[in-house]
Amino acid sequence: MPEGQIIKALAGFYYVQNGKQVITCRGRGRFRKDKTTPFVGDWVTYKAESPEEGYVLEIHERKNQLIRPPIVNIDQAFLVFSAREPNFRLYLLNRFLVLVEHHRIEPIIIITKTDLLTENELSKLKQELKPYEKIGYTIFYSSHQFVDQQLKERIPGKITTVAGQTGVGKSSLLNILAPDLDLKTGNISKSLGRGKHTTRHVELIPLYGGWIADTPGFSSLELDELTLEDLRECFPEFVDRQDLCKFRGCLHLNEPHCKIKEAVEEQEILASRYRDYVTFVQEIQDRKRRY
């Protein structure tokens, strides 16, 4: 049986790419019975009923999966944040980073609309984000007129999803990377400080020898899937030190001789990152109590 990758899912149809051919497929009824749904990014086995149509028979093993947006087998995420309109927030960055780290997706941080900042404001923002580069995160600064060539060089051979708040310029960024896409962009509502969703379905778009996922972005930033143990692993600067904590399984809260808290006190770990970690811990604990 032939195999291919789902590059688009729309209205119950799955568009499976096999080489240069795209087959429009339906899912077999047993997927509904097994409560399994093929997602964009899935490698599948299918049966061709004609040169253009067929049925998805089997979904291959996934390396990761996002529910919102529904996409699987992602290699990296372009996490897009605007410097202004809406204003950049470290808390939101930390929340996005936790989510992609949990799914073992490499994050690439992109700050858009830098042309709306003064030179002094941009310098302060870069200084604020310098510790993130020290952790190991890659950061690009972009105006509407410029996308660094190095960003394009990260696309070949990978599935890349683009995520961020509504209105930060995700579609604009994609249009700069690939002007032929001509994606719709929404205007920012100045009264609300946010934009309107303009992307309606998930689709893999071939670009520079890789795939870009044109998605509505993360429609939910809930930490529903995470346990407290998962959360610890989503902070790389914690992982580097936590084996030195006195207690195995230390949650870095009230335990004595915690190397993470010591690193915060010695300014080796950002206090703002640790505060957000504690906030996320509280959120997960509250969720468990509600259950």
mmCIF file of C-alpha atoms in Angstrom:
data_model
loop_
_atom_site.group_PDB
_atom_site.id
_atom_site.type_symbol
_atom_site.label_atom_id
_atom_site.label_comp_id
_atom_site.label_asym_id
_atom_site.label_seq_id
_atom_site.Cartn_x
_atom_site.Cartn_y
_atom_site.Cartn_z
ATOM 1 C CA MET A 1 0.000 0.000 0.000
ATOM 2 C CA PRO A 2 1.269 3.522 -0.763
ATOM 3 C CA GLU A 3 2.283 5.942 2.004
ATOM 4 C CA GLY A 4 2.255 9.691 2.240
ATOM 5 C CA GLN A 5 1.889 12.671 4.560
ATOM 6 C CA ILE A 6 -1.292 14.633 5.262
ATOM 7 C CA ILE A 7 -0.663 18.233 4.238
ATOM 8 C CA LYS A 8 -4.206 19.559 4.673
ATOM 9 C CA ALA A 9 -7.386 18.529 6.483
ATOM 10 C CA LEU A 10 -10.653 20.192 5.561
ATOM 11 C CA ALA A 11 -14.320 19.215 5.930
ATOM 12 C CA GLY A 12 -13.586 15.527 6.518
ATOM 13 C CA PHE A 13 -11.115 15.234 3.639
ATOM 14 C CA TYR A 14 -7.399 14.542 4.068
ATOM 15 C CA TYR A 15 -5.005 15.668 1.368
ATOM 16 C CA VAL A 16 -2.141 13.161 1.299
ATOM 17 C CA GLN A 17 1.102 14.038 -0.455
ATOM 18 C CA ASN A 18 3.119 11.207 -1.979
ATOM 19 C CA GLY A 19 6.025 12.631 -3.968
ATOM 20 C CA LYS A 20 4.553 15.181 -6.353
ATOM 21 C CA GLN A 21 1.075 13.645 -6.187
ATOM 22 C CA VAL A 22 -1.685 14.742 -3.786
ATOM 23 C CA ILE A 23 -4.507 12.268 -3.117
ATOM 24 C CA THR A 24 -7.808 13.446 -1.621
ATOM 25 C CA CYS A 25 -8.706 10.852 1.009
ATOM 26 C CA ARG A 26 -11.470 10.046 3.433
ATOM 27 C CA GLY A 27 -10.767 8.310 6.728
ATOM 28 C CA ARG A 28 -11.888 4.733 7.264
ATOM 29 C CA GLY A 29 -14.911 4.317 9.561
ATOM 30 C CA ARG A 30 -12.832 2.436 12.143
ATOM 31 C CA PHE A 31 -11.046 5.690 13.015
ATOM 32 C CA ARG A 32 -14.321 6.986 14.465
ATOM 33 C CA LYS A 33 -14.839 3.707 16.296
ATOM 34 C CA ASP A 34 -11.307 3.880 17.751
ATOM 35 C CA LYS A 35 -11.767 7.610 18.473
ATOM 36 C CA THR A 36 -8.732 8.322 16.320
ATOM 37 C CA THR A 37 -8.491 11.328 14.018
ATOM 38 C CA PRO A 38 -5.892 11.784 11.278
ATOM 39 C CA PHE A 39 -4.091 15.110 11.721
ATOM 40 C CA VAL A 40 -2.115 17.348 9.418
ATOM 41 C CA GLY A 41 1.488 16.145 9.581
ATOM 42 C CA ASP A 42 0.540 12.479 9.956
ATOM 43 C CA TRP A 43 2.367 9.889 7.888
ATOM 44 C CA VAL A 44 -0.289 7.469 6.702
ATOM 45 C CA THR A 45 -0.863 4.356 4.632
ATOM 46 C CA TYR A 46 -3.686 4.833 2.147
ATOM 47 C CA LYS A 47 -5.547 2.946 -0.573
ATOM 48 C CA ALA A 48 -6.000 4.759 -3.875
ATOM 49 C CA GLU A 49 -9.448 4.332 -5.427
ATOM 50 C CA SER A 50 -8.381 6.449 -8.410
ATOM 51 C CA PRO A 51 -5.358 8.631 -9.312
ATOM 52 C CA GLU A 52 -6.902 11.485 -7.279
ATOM 53 C CA GLU A 53 -8.972 9.838 -4.526
ATOM 54 C CA GLY A 54 -8.584 7.216 -1.836
ATOM 55 C CA TYR A 55 -8.960 6.191 1.818
ATOM 56 C CA VAL A 56 -6.584 6.582 4.756
ATOM 57 C CA LEU A 57 -6.074 3.092 6.182
ATOM 58 C CA GLU A 58 -3.420 3.496 8.870
ATOM 59 C CA ILE A 59 -1.848 6.329 10.860
ATOM 60 C CA HIS A 60 1.839 5.870 11.588
ATOM 61 C CA GLU A 61 3.434 6.558 14.982
ATOM 62 C CA ARG A 62 3.665 10.242 15.881
ATOM 63 C CA LYS A 63 6.612 11.942 17.536
ATOM 64 C CA ASN A 64 4.432 14.689 19.020
ATOM 65 C CA GLN A 65 0.934 16.094 18.794
ATOM 66 C CA LEU A 66 -0.832 19.383 19.386
ATOM 67 C CA ILE A 67 -4.598 19.420 19.907
ATOM 68 C CA ARG A 68 -5.113 23.135 19.289
ATOM 69 C CA PRO A 69 -4.096 23.614 16.513
ATOM 70 C CA PRO A 70 -4.526 19.966 15.405
ATOM 71 C CA ILE A 71 -1.119 19.111 13.946
ATOM 72 C CA VAL A 72 1.479 16.402 14.575
ATOM 73 C CA ASN A 73 5.156 15.596 13.952
ATOM 74 C CA ILE A 74 6.272 19.203 14.373
ATOM 75 C CA ASP A 75 10.017 19.857 14.353
ATOM 76 C CA GLN A 76 10.093 23.491 15.394
ATOM 77 C CA ALA A 77 7.836 26.389 16.293
ATOM 78 C CA PHE A 78 8.268 29.997 15.278
ATOM 79 C CA LEU A 79 6.930 31.710 18.406
ATOM 80 C CA VAL A 80 5.889 35.150 17.226
ATOM 81 C CA PHE A 81 5.545 38.103 19.600
ATOM 82 C CA SER A 82 5.090 41.732 18.694
ATOM 83 C CA ALA A 83 7.133 44.461 20.303
ATOM 84 C CA ARG A 84 4.029 46.674 20.186
ATOM 85 C CA GLU A 85 0.315 46.363 19.368
ATOM 86 C CA PRO A 86 -0.041 44.093 21.350
ATOM 87 C CA ASN A 87 2.844 44.857 23.691
ATOM 88 C CA PHE A 88 5.447 42.183 24.403
ATOM 89 C CA ARG A 89 4.992 40.210 27.675
ATOM 90 C CA LEU A 90 7.559 37.892 29.232
ATOM 91 C CA TYR A 91 4.827 35.901 30.977
ATOM 92 C CA LEU A 92 3.263 34.973 27.655
ATOM 93 C CA LEU A 93 6.667 34.013 26.245
ATOM 94 C CA ASN A 94 7.302 31.708 29.223
ATOM 95 C CA ARG A 95 3.902 30.103 28.807
ATOM 96 C CA PHE A 96 4.485 29.389 25.117
ATOM 97 C CA LEU A 97 7.954 28.019 25.869
ATOM 98 C CA VAL A 98 6.553 25.604 28.458
ATOM 99 C CA LEU A 99 4.043 24.272 25.932
ATOM 100 C CA VAL A 100 6.543 23.667 23.129
ATOM 101 C CA GLU A 101 9.186 22.264 25.494
ATOM 102 C CA HIS A 102 6.597 19.782 26.780
ATOM 103 C CA HIS A 103 6.050 18.526 23.235
ATOM 104 C CA ARG A 104 9.795 18.455 22.472
ATOM 105 C CA ILE A 105 9.421 21.074 19.759
ATOM 106 C CA GLU A 106 12.370 23.398 19.154
ATOM 107 C CA PRO A 107 11.287 27.011 19.762
ATOM 108 C CA ILE A 108 12.510 29.908 17.608
ATOM 109 C CA ILE A 109 11.481 33.236 19.160
ATOM 110 C CA ILE A 110 10.609 36.003 16.703
ATOM 111 C CA ILE A 111 9.906 39.567 17.797
ATOM 112 C CA THR A 112 7.942 41.474 15.138
ATOM 113 C CA LYS A 113 7.060 45.150 14.694
ATOM 114 C CA THR A 114 10.429 46.285 16.014
ATOM 115 C CA ASP A 115 10.083 49.277 13.668
ATOM 116 C CA LEU A 116 7.480 50.626 16.134
ATOM 117 C CA LEU A 117 10.153 50.978 18.849
ATOM 118 C CA THR A 118 12.735 53.686 19.325
ATOM 119 C CA GLU A 119 16.381 52.596 19.267
ATOM 120 C CA ASN A 120 16.492 52.905 23.057
ATOM 121 C CA GLU A 121 13.317 50.825 23.510
ATOM 122 C CA LEU A 122 14.645 48.121 21.186
ATOM 123 C CA SER A 123 17.946 48.057 23.064
ATOM 124 C CA LYS A 124 16.080 47.586 26.377
ATOM 125 C CA LEU A 125 14.000 44.762 24.906
ATOM 126 C CA LYS A 126 17.099 42.954 23.634
ATOM 127 C CA GLN A 127 18.696 43.330 27.050
ATOM 128 C CA GLU A 128 15.588 41.876 28.680
ATOM 129 C CA LEU A 129 15.760 38.851 26.381
ATOM 130 C CA LYS A 130 19.509 38.272 26.604
ATOM 131 C CA PRO A 131 19.120 35.717 29.453
ATOM 132 C CA TYR A 132 16.906 33.638 27.146
ATOM 133 C CA GLU A 133 19.729 33.433 24.630
ATOM 134 C CA LYS A 134 21.988 32.324 27.477
ATOM 135 C CA ILE A 135 19.518 29.509 28.238
ATOM 136 C CA GLY A 136 19.930 28.434 24.617
ATOM 137 C CA TYR A 137 16.928 29.943 22.852
ATOM 138 C CA THR A 138 17.302 31.502 19.402
ATOM 139 C CA ILE A 139 15.777 34.960 18.976
ATOM 140 C CA PHE A 140 15.186 36.977 15.805
ATOM 141 C CA TYR A 141 14.117 40.618 15.683
ATOM 142 C CA SER A 142 12.035 41.604 12.685
ATOM 143 C CA SER A 143 10.220 44.617 11.304
ATOM 144 C CA HIS A 144 7.537 44.264 8.637
ATOM 145 C CA GLN A 145 10.185 45.032 6.022
ATOM 146 C CA PHE A 146 12.853 42.551 7.073
ATOM 147 C CA VAL A 147 13.262 38.886 7.910
ATOM 148 C CA ASP A 148 16.771 37.641 8.536
ATOM 149 C CA GLN A 149 18.100 35.182 5.954
ATOM 150 C CA GLN A 150 19.094 32.910 8.847
ATOM 151 C CA LEU A 151 15.392 32.421 9.615
ATOM 152 C CA LYS A 152 14.802 31.068 6.103
ATOM 153 C CA GLU A 153 17.761 28.729 6.501
ATOM 154 C CA ARG A 154 16.042 26.999 9.435
ATOM 155 C CA ILE A 155 13.082 25.828 7.354
ATOM 156 C CA PRO A 156 14.464 23.138 4.961
ATOM 157 C CA GLY A 157 13.673 19.539 5.891
ATOM 158 C CA LYS A 158 11.417 20.457 8.820
ATOM 159 C CA ILE A 159 7.767 20.958 9.699
ATOM 160 C CA THR A 160 7.481 24.384 11.277
ATOM 161 C CA THR A 161 4.406 25.679 13.043
ATOM 162 C CA VAL A 162 3.851 29.384 13.587
ATOM 163 C CA ALA A 163 2.291 30.359 16.898
ATOM 164 C CA GLY A 164 1.527 33.514 18.807
ATOM 165 C CA GLN A 165 -1.174 35.832 20.043
ATOM 166 C CA THR A 166 -3.733 37.110 17.585
ATOM 167 C CA GLY A 167 -2.491 40.292 15.958
ATOM 168 C CA VAL A 168 1.264 39.833 16.462
ATOM 169 C CA GLY A 169 1.893 39.468 12.736
ATOM 170 C CA LYS A 170 2.020 35.719 12.045
ATOM 171 C CA SER A 171 0.414 35.985 8.608
ATOM 172 C CA SER A 172 2.466 39.086 7.824
ATOM 173 C CA LEU A 173 5.629 37.188 8.721
ATOM 174 C CA LEU A 174 4.651 34.306 6.434
ATOM 175 C CA ASN A 175 3.894 36.763 3.638
ATOM 176 C CA ILE A 176 7.384 38.220 3.987
ATOM 177 C CA LEU A 177 8.941 34.766 3.936
ATOM 178 C CA ALA A 178 6.861 33.724 0.932
ATOM 179 C CA PRO A 179 5.081 36.629 -0.820
ATOM 180 C CA ASP A 180 3.284 34.228 -3.196
ATOM 181 C CA LEU A 181 1.201 32.923 -0.284
ATOM 182 C CA ASP A 182 -0.701 36.215 0.002
ATOM 183 C CA LEU A 183 -2.245 35.155 3.321
ATOM 184 C CA LYS A 184 -5.043 37.255 4.744
ATOM 185 C CA THR A 185 -4.050 39.532 7.592
ATOM 186 C CA GLY A 186 -6.371 41.012 10.174
ATOM 187 C CA ASN A 187 -6.286 44.584 11.383
ATOM 188 C CA ILE A 188 -5.591 45.278 15.034
ATOM 189 C CA SER A 189 -8.532 46.666 16.936
ATOM 190 C CA LYS A 190 -7.006 49.660 18.695
ATOM 191 C CA SER A 191 -9.768 49.681 21.292
ATOM 192 C CA LEU A 192 -9.242 46.033 22.228
ATOM 193 C CA GLY A 193 -5.512 45.796 21.548
ATOM 194 C CA ARG A 194 -6.009 42.555 19.622
ATOM 195 C CA GLY A 195 -6.876 41.326 16.154
ATOM 196 C CA LYS A 196 -9.318 38.931 14.541
ATOM 197 C CA HIS A 197 -8.589 35.315 13.650
ATOM 198 C CA THR A 198 -8.034 35.194 9.895
ATOM 199 C CA THR A 199 -6.763 31.606 9.373
ATOM 200 C CA ARG A 200 -9.483 28.943 9.282
ATOM 201 C CA HIS A 201 -7.805 25.570 8.802
ATOM 202 C CA VAL A 202 -4.457 23.848 9.212
ATOM 203 C CA GLU A 203 -2.363 23.340 6.099
ATOM 204 C CA LEU A 204 1.266 22.451 5.389
ATOM 205 C CA ILE A 205 2.723 24.816 2.820
ATOM 206 C CA PRO A 206 5.922 23.835 0.970
ATOM 207 C CA LEU A 207 8.587 26.450 1.568
ATOM 208 C CA TYR A 208 12.382 26.459 1.110
ATOM 209 C CA GLY A 209 12.573 22.667 1.080
ATOM 210 C CA GLY A 210 10.466 22.261 4.219
ATOM 211 C CA TRP A 211 6.904 22.775 5.377
ATOM 212 C CA ILE A 212 5.311 25.734 7.128
ATOM 213 C CA ALA A 213 2.065 25.052 8.979
ATOM 214 C CA ASP A 214 -0.418 27.807 8.280
ATOM 215 C CA THR A 215 -2.563 27.496 11.398
ATOM 216 C CA PRO A 216 -4.814 29.646 13.582
ATOM 217 C CA GLY A 217 -2.028 29.550 16.162
ATOM 218 C CA PHE A 218 -2.428 28.165 19.649
ATOM 219 C CA SER A 219 -6.086 28.783 20.386
ATOM 220 C CA SER A 220 -5.518 27.551 23.926
ATOM 221 C CA LEU A 221 -2.606 28.110 26.251
ATOM 222 C CA GLU A 222 -3.973 25.869 28.993
ATOM 223 C CA LEU A 223 -1.540 23.563 30.778
ATOM 224 C CA ASP A 224 -4.113 20.748 30.901
ATOM 225 C CA GLU A 225 -1.735 18.012 29.779
ATOM 226 C CA LEU A 226 1.103 18.830 32.177
ATOM 227 C CA THR A 227 1.888 17.243 35.524
ATOM 228 C CA LEU A 228 4.157 18.958 38.040
ATOM 229 C CA GLU A 229 6.911 16.544 37.027
ATOM 230 C CA ASP A 230 6.402 17.488 33.364
ATOM 231 C CA LEU A 231 6.579 21.178 34.230
ATOM 232 C CA ARG A 232 10.025 20.886 35.830
ATOM 233 C CA GLU A 233 11.374 19.444 32.579
ATOM 234 C CA CYS A 234 10.076 22.406 30.559
ATOM 235 C CA PHE A 235 12.625 24.825 32.049
ATOM 236 C CA PRO A 236 16.057 23.936 30.578
ATOM 237 C CA GLU A 237 17.907 26.020 33.156
ATOM 238 C CA PHE A 238 16.236 23.934 35.898
ATOM 239 C CA VAL A 239 17.071 20.626 34.226
ATOM 240 C CA ASP A 240 20.772 21.538 34.162
ATOM 241 C CA ARG A 241 20.824 21.862 37.971
ATOM 242 C CA GLN A 242 18.010 19.801 39.486
ATOM 243 C CA ASP A 243 20.052 16.615 39.960
ATOM 244 C CA LEU A 244 22.065 18.616 42.516
ATOM 245 C CA CYS A 245 18.989 19.271 44.685
ATOM 246 C CA LYS A 246 19.066 17.456 48.025
ATOM 247 C CA PHE A 247 15.747 15.695 47.459
ATOM 248 C CA ARG A 248 15.049 13.513 44.473
ATOM 249 C CA GLY A 249 11.954 14.786 42.696
ATOM 250 C CA CYS A 250 12.387 18.276 44.164
ATOM 251 C CA LEU A 251 9.667 20.613 42.880
ATOM 252 C CA HIS A 252 11.764 23.690 43.723
ATOM 253 C CA LEU A 253 9.123 25.203 45.982
ATOM 254 C CA ASN A 254 9.615 24.806 49.746
ATOM 255 C CA GLU A 255 12.195 21.998 49.816
ATOM 256 C CA PRO A 256 15.462 22.749 51.667
ATOM 257 C CA HIS A 257 18.799 22.780 49.825
ATOM 258 C CA CYS A 258 17.133 23.341 46.464
ATOM 259 C CA LYS A 259 19.727 24.291 43.849
ATOM 260 C CA ILE A 260 17.129 26.009 41.677
ATOM 261 C CA LYS A 261 16.105 28.429 44.430
ATOM 262 C CA GLU A 262 19.771 29.014 45.239
ATOM 263 C CA ALA A 263 20.427 29.824 41.567
ATOM 264 C CA VAL A 264 17.553 32.317 41.616
ATOM 265 C CA GLU A 265 18.991 34.007 44.707
ATOM 266 C CA GLU A 266 22.410 34.166 43.044
ATOM 267 C CA GLN A 267 20.805 35.626 39.885
ATOM 268 C CA GLU A 268 21.920 32.677 37.794
ATOM 269 C CA ILE A 269 18.263 31.944 36.982
ATOM 270 C CA LEU A 270 15.875 34.766 36.080
ATOM 271 C CA ALA A 271 13.626 35.604 39.031
ATOM 272 C CA SER A 272 10.787 36.347 36.573
ATOM 273 C CA ARG A 273 11.128 32.861 35.042
ATOM 274 C CA TYR A 274 11.016 31.278 38.495
ATOM 275 C CA ARG A 275 7.966 33.368 39.502
ATOM 276 C CA ASP A 276 6.133 32.211 36.380
ATOM 277 C CA TYR A 277 7.138 28.614 37.139
ATOM 278 C CA VAL A 278 5.546 28.950 40.604
ATOM 279 C CA THR A 279 2.415 30.440 38.991
ATOM 280 C CA PHE A 280 2.200 27.466 36.612
ATOM 281 C CA VAL A 281 2.660 25.052 39.547
ATOM 282 C CA GLN A 282 -0.257 26.717 41.331
ATOM 283 C CA GLU A 283 -2.389 26.480 38.188
ATOM 284 C CA ILE A 284 -1.717 22.742 37.838
ATOM 285 C CA GLN A 285 -2.405 22.139 41.532
ATOM 286 C CA ASP A 286 -5.673 24.082 41.346
ATOM 287 C CA ARG A 287 -6.721 22.055 38.334
ATOM 288 C CA LYS A 288 -6.141 18.803 40.224
ATOM 289 C CA ARG A 289 -8.198 20.054 43.174
ATOM 290 C CA ARG A 290 -11.110 20.914 40.830
ATOM 291 C CA TYR A 291 -11.028 17.365 39.468
#
